[in-house]
Amino acid sequence: MAARSLGWDCGPMSGFDPAKVNQAFFPDGRYHANFLMNIGIANPSGIYPRGPRLAFGDVAQIL
């Protein structure tokens, strides 16, 4: 949220090998990756509108 509030574009990524990321970036074992996020300035021609979202009441119920 901090990066977005500063005007940066962000995209979370899945499907990576956390063991390889940890080995490359955190070899001492003190920290561990649990997700990856790309952060930068997007090319405006490649930005698509947000996809449709279901209404809260269609998918959840407060008990």
Coordinates of C-alpha atoms in Angstrom, one line a residue:
M1 CA 0.0 0.0 0.0
A2 CA 2.9 2.3 0.7
A3 CA 4.3 1.9 -2.8
R4 CA 0.9 2.4 -4.4
S5 CA 0.4 5.6 -2.3
L6 CA 3.6 6.9 -3.8
G7 CA 2.4 6.3 -7.3
W8 CA 4.2 3.1 -8.1
D9 CA 2.5 0.2 -9.8
C10 CA 2.7 -3.2 -8.0
G11 CA 1.9 -6.7 -8.9
P12 CA 2.0 -9.7 -6.6
M13 CA 3.4 -12.9 -8.1
S14 CA 2.9 -16.5 -7.3
G15 CA 4.3 -19.8 -8.6
F16 CA 7.9 -19.2 -7.7
D17 CA 10.4 -21.5 -5.9
P18 CA 10.8 -20.0 -2.4
A19 CA 13.8 -22.2 -1.6
K20 CA 15.7 -20.8 -4.5
V21 CA 14.8 -17.2 -3.6
N22 CA 15.8 -17.8 0.0
Q23 CA 19.1 -19.3 -1.2
A24 CA 19.9 -16.4 -3.5
F25 CA 18.7 -13.5 -1.3
F26 CA 18.7 -14.8 2.3
P27 CA 21.5 -17.3 2.5
D28 CA 22.0 -16.9 6.3
G29 CA 18.5 -18.2 6.9
R30 CA 17.4 -15.2 9.0
Y31 CA 14.7 -14.2 6.6
H32 CA 12.4 -16.1 4.2
A33 CA 10.4 -15.2 1.2
N34 CA 6.6 -15.9 1.2
F35 CA 5.6 -13.9 -1.8
L36 CA 7.2 -11.8 -4.6
M37 CA 6.0 -8.3 -5.7
N38 CA 7.1 -6.4 -8.8
I39 CA 7.2 -2.7 -8.2
G40 CA 7.8 0.0 -10.9
I41 CA 6.2 2.4 -13.3
A42 CA 3.9 0.6 -15.8
N43 CA 3.8 1.5 -19.5
P44 CA 0.3 3.2 -19.8
S45 CA -0.4 1.2 -23.0
G46 CA -0.3 -2.0 -21.1
I47 CA -2.5 -1.1 -18.2
Y48 CA -5.9 -2.8 -18.3
P49 CA -9.0 -1.8 -16.4
R50 CA -9.7 -3.7 -13.2
G51 CA -11.7 -6.9 -13.8
P52 CA -15.3 -7.2 -12.5
R53 CA -15.7 -8.1 -8.9
L54 CA -18.5 -9.8 -7.1
A55 CA -20.6 -7.8 -4.6
F56 CA -19.8 -8.5 -1.0
G57 CA -23.3 -9.7 -0.4
D58 CA -23.1 -12.2 -3.2
V59 CA -20.1 -14.0 -1.7
A60 CA -20.2 -13.4 2.0
Q61 CA -22.6 -13.3 4.9
I62 CA -22.0 -11.6 8.3
L63 CA -23.2 -13.9 11.1

